[in-house]
Amino acid sequence: MRSGKVLSRWALVTAMVVTLLVILLAEPAWEWSLRYLFPGQRTVLYERSSLAGLAWEHFFLVGLASLLSTLLGVTGGVLVTRTGGRDFIPVIDNLASIGQTFPPVAVLALAVPLLGFGFTPALFALFLYGLMPVLHNTVTGLMSVPPEVLDAAEGMGMRPLQSLFRVELPVAIPVIMGGIRTSTVISVGTATIGATIGAGGLGAPIISGLISNNPAVVLQGAIPAALMAVVVDKVLGEIEVALMRGR
Amino acid sequence: MENAPRRDRVMIAGSLIIVFALSFLPFLVVRETRISPPTALPVYRALGSAPISAIVVLVLASFVSAMIGAGRRRSAAAAFLSMILILLILWQAGASSSKILEGDLPFARVSLGSGAWISLLGAYMIMSSCRIASLKERSFTFICFSFYAALLMLFLSGQLDSLSFMVEFFNRSSRFWQELSRHLTLSLSAVFLGTVIGFPLGIAAFRKRRIRAIILSVANTLQTIPSLALFGLLIAPLAVASRKIPLLASMGIGGIGWAPALIALTVYSLLPIIRNTLSAFSMIDPSVIESGRGMGMDSLQLFLKVELPIALPVVVTGVRISGVQAIGNTAVAALIGAGGLGQFIFQGLGEAAPDLILLGAIPTVVLALSADGLLRRLSVALRPGGAS
């Protein structure tokens, strides 16, 4: 009964992913329905790139940024929770809460004077903005490991590294995953604004449609961007739940 | 402190960051005109020997104090040193840039380089780490207050007026205040509407278990949608509505402008307020309500005198999260013609004019940080038992 429920949840997630892919690949259907909705517009599709290409650009940017935030955030969180690094925890908490207060669009805009336009500054901004939730959650997760558990690991003769990989990280992983999810979903949203600094992605048709006053093209970017964010959130949320159950 | 003196690693790291940033990274960046390519100016060419030695002494002092060990008094002193350092770096950057403008490059734009920014970050690191240690020291509140006052004075005194960011501000100061007030109006109205709608929804979710899941998952999904996408989704329907209904058009409601911005911003403020209202009311100990009922209170009295005071600080925390978010998203709304500080950001991006980007981005950040600080304090002050 319980496993059946789990199975049906995964079926739902798979169905959502498949739907998203179909929507991204069905260019003729987009053209047909947008023409029907906006009979007055001469062009209803973004002309410089295919929808699938834009979505891949978007996905690649967000994926790479999240991967970097995760690598650095988890490593940093592990270092800070070792005996030598604990002094830094309050500072990290403080910087994380300030980081959360910074508007994402400001981080993106401030990357331009430093790094110019294009893919790299957008990647840097998304990475930096996504770093703090992962770091913060890694610290929280690792600090929540009960001291008795650590004592038991030591008593069993585990070396510090063994205790980290076999005991601490497995206990902390659902919380860490929560941080990765938060940071990735924010990245999907911030990446749409990335089009204004020349990073392409699903924001490109939205911006181009706004400039040329063409609501059809805006929708061609807005609907897939919204769906992608919802699907990414759902998939990562499901992984988080699975990790929670598995521990 | 009970444990023996030990080295303060955060302060050591902070001091090293400052030394590294000032020795190897550009302190100021000079461009001959507003949009010409930048040249980097290292600290030894930007500043005279007196300010440089002052900075060296301050950094050495905090390094030495970090090596002697922790202690409340020492922390307060170190925080004080780092505050002076922040003020000194800003003041000297301003002075140096006015010297450049008065010299051979009157139309030049001088802005802070990465070295200046990173050394400010290092000083801030020391300040924030010491602040936590010295919070209980009475005099410290006064020191903090004087720091912010001095920072404000520094801006008002005209010492920083030659920095590019301020030059850009003076060139369009009347428009700046206009966009700032537009930004504030839009964010505040969205959070106000979000509270008026979200608070009852949160209470409904608390009282009726059946609709709880629906309310939360709808609000959660809406929150997930990227702001630019939500703005985009509202354009077409609102444009149609305003074409069909002349009354809406006469009110200025259309596909672009303030109407879609306000709707989307309000939708975004819902989730934090609903979620916090729900958890605030769920936290209340049932025995407290029982004893209120035992005293003969009816349900309205119970709500106003017992439940609401306990729940309010957590609800205000929700308003805080919504407010900070709304200020950031309002900047994005400039893309759909809603105005606000985002106007400068996107105009600056379009013209590849970094100073204009800063003129939009820095005030947005300051606004978000101030809203966060104010509402945090309000939430603490509302805690039952008074301010702590």
XYZ file of C-alpha atoms in Angstrom, chain A residues 34-209:
176
model
C -0.785 31.579 -30.710
C -2.066 32.478 -34.195
C -5.550 31.568 -33.036
C -5.239 33.684 -29.872
C -3.504 36.677 -31.476
C -4.871 36.938 -35.037
C -3.584 40.520 -35.350
C 0.131 39.716 -34.907
C 2.297 39.113 -37.946
C 4.822 36.973 -36.104
C 3.807 34.885 -33.135
C 7.034 32.935 -32.538
C 10.468 34.016 -31.378
C 12.525 33.891 -34.532
C 16.125 33.744 -33.427
C 16.030 30.306 -31.830
C 13.779 27.291 -31.380
C 11.873 26.851 -28.141
C 13.734 23.625 -27.384
C 17.054 25.410 -27.934
C 16.073 28.233 -25.567
C 14.910 25.769 -22.940
C 18.169 23.834 -23.192
C 20.158 27.094 -22.802
C 18.102 27.910 -19.725
C 18.448 24.437 -18.261
C 22.203 24.306 -18.922
C 22.809 27.698 -17.264
C 20.767 26.792 -14.183
C 22.172 23.266 -13.986
C 25.795 24.365 -14.170
C 25.251 27.160 -11.630
C 23.498 24.787 -9.224
C 26.200 22.178 -9.626
C 28.872 24.747 -8.745
C 26.870 26.115 -5.783
C 26.318 22.582 -4.526
C 29.977 21.565 -4.812
C 31.292 24.679 -3.124
C 28.429 25.016 -0.639
C 28.672 21.445 0.646
C 32.483 21.549 0.803
C 32.366 24.874 2.643
C 29.691 23.605 5.012
C 31.764 20.523 5.833
C 34.910 22.609 6.457
C 33.107 25.101 8.657
C 31.614 22.392 10.864
C 35.027 20.783 11.589
C 36.676 21.795 14.866
C 38.938 24.388 13.252
C 36.173 26.230 11.406
C 33.386 26.665 13.948
C 34.301 30.313 14.572
C 33.032 31.049 11.073
C 29.504 29.715 11.578
C 28.009 32.975 12.941
C 29.609 34.935 10.106
C 28.210 32.498 7.557
C 24.748 32.718 9.132
C 24.995 36.481 8.964
C 26.194 36.538 5.344
C 23.534 33.970 4.389
C 20.753 36.097 5.817
C 22.108 39.184 4.074
C 22.487 37.170 0.867
C 18.845 36.137 1.092
C 17.868 39.800 1.467
C 19.779 40.848 -1.668
C 17.346 40.967 -4.604
C 18.450 38.421 -7.264
C 18.067 41.009 -10.007
C 20.549 43.267 -8.181
C 23.136 40.469 -8.016
C 22.652 39.854 -11.728
C 22.945 43.537 -12.584
C 26.009 44.029 -10.367
C 27.793 41.169 -12.160
C 27.793 43.210 -15.376
C 30.201 45.983 -14.307
C 32.557 43.253 -13.059
C 32.317 40.662 -15.826
C 30.565 42.246 -18.785
C 27.611 40.782 -20.703
C 26.777 37.224 -21.679
C 26.759 33.713 -20.233
C 29.661 34.042 -17.741
C 28.332 36.919 -15.596
C 24.909 35.249 -15.472
C 26.515 31.968 -14.418
C 28.567 33.755 -11.774
C 25.539 35.618 -10.381
C 23.372 32.488 -10.242
C 26.190 30.511 -8.629
C 26.864 33.183 -6.005
C 23.190 33.667 -5.220
C 22.587 29.928 -5.026
C 25.621 29.284 -2.833
C 24.204 30.699 0.393
C 21.112 28.442 0.767
C 23.246 25.321 0.146
C 25.976 26.444 2.556
C 23.459 27.426 5.206
C 21.513 24.173 4.973
C 24.697 22.067 4.951
C 25.805 23.721 8.190
C 22.342 23.318 9.730
C 22.135 19.679 8.643
C 25.580 18.732 9.907
C 25.105 20.572 13.207
C 21.852 18.696 13.790
C 23.639 15.322 13.998
C 23.169 14.256 17.652
C 26.451 14.186 19.627
C 25.666 10.629 20.854
C 25.710 9.470 17.249
C 29.120 11.067 16.711
C 30.395 9.475 19.929
C 29.093 6.099 18.800
C 30.871 6.473 15.452
C 34.088 7.313 17.236
C 33.571 4.439 19.641
C 33.271 2.055 16.693
C 36.748 3.173 15.675
C 35.753 5.316 12.688
C 38.256 7.871 11.549
C 36.965 11.470 11.076
C 36.558 11.064 7.304
C 34.742 7.757 7.683
C 32.442 9.295 10.261
C 31.743 12.199 7.888
C 30.841 10.060 4.894
C 29.167 7.132 6.646
C 27.381 8.906 9.493
C 27.153 12.687 9.321
C 26.426 13.335 5.643
C 23.769 10.581 5.399
C 21.948 12.114 8.378
C 22.247 15.643 7.002
C 21.446 14.913 3.356
C 17.683 15.675 3.359
C 18.351 19.130 4.826
C 21.163 19.723 2.319
C 18.823 18.660 -0.483
C 16.295 21.233 0.769
C 18.945 23.919 0.301
C 19.794 22.697 -3.186
C 16.113 22.776 -4.095
C 15.613 26.339 -2.832
C 18.694 27.554 -4.637
C 17.858 25.802 -7.930
C 14.264 27.046 -8.060
C 15.437 30.618 -7.421
C 18.024 30.125 -10.185
C 15.376 29.082 -12.711
C 13.587 32.368 -11.975
C 16.697 34.539 -11.958
C 17.904 32.959 -15.201
C 14.797 34.350 -16.972
C 16.015 37.844 -16.091
C 19.448 36.732 -17.368
C 18.190 37.479 -20.874
C 18.578 41.192 -20.077
C 22.343 40.692 -19.692
C 22.589 38.609 -22.839
C 22.526 35.122 -21.338
C 19.712 33.870 -23.593
C 17.322 31.230 -22.244
C 13.553 31.366 -21.892
C 13.690 35.013 -20.821
C 14.820 35.989 -24.323
C 11.375 35.705 -25.975
C 9.776 37.475 -22.999
C 12.140 40.451 -23.257
C 11.994 40.521 -27.038
C 8.186 40.351 -26.980
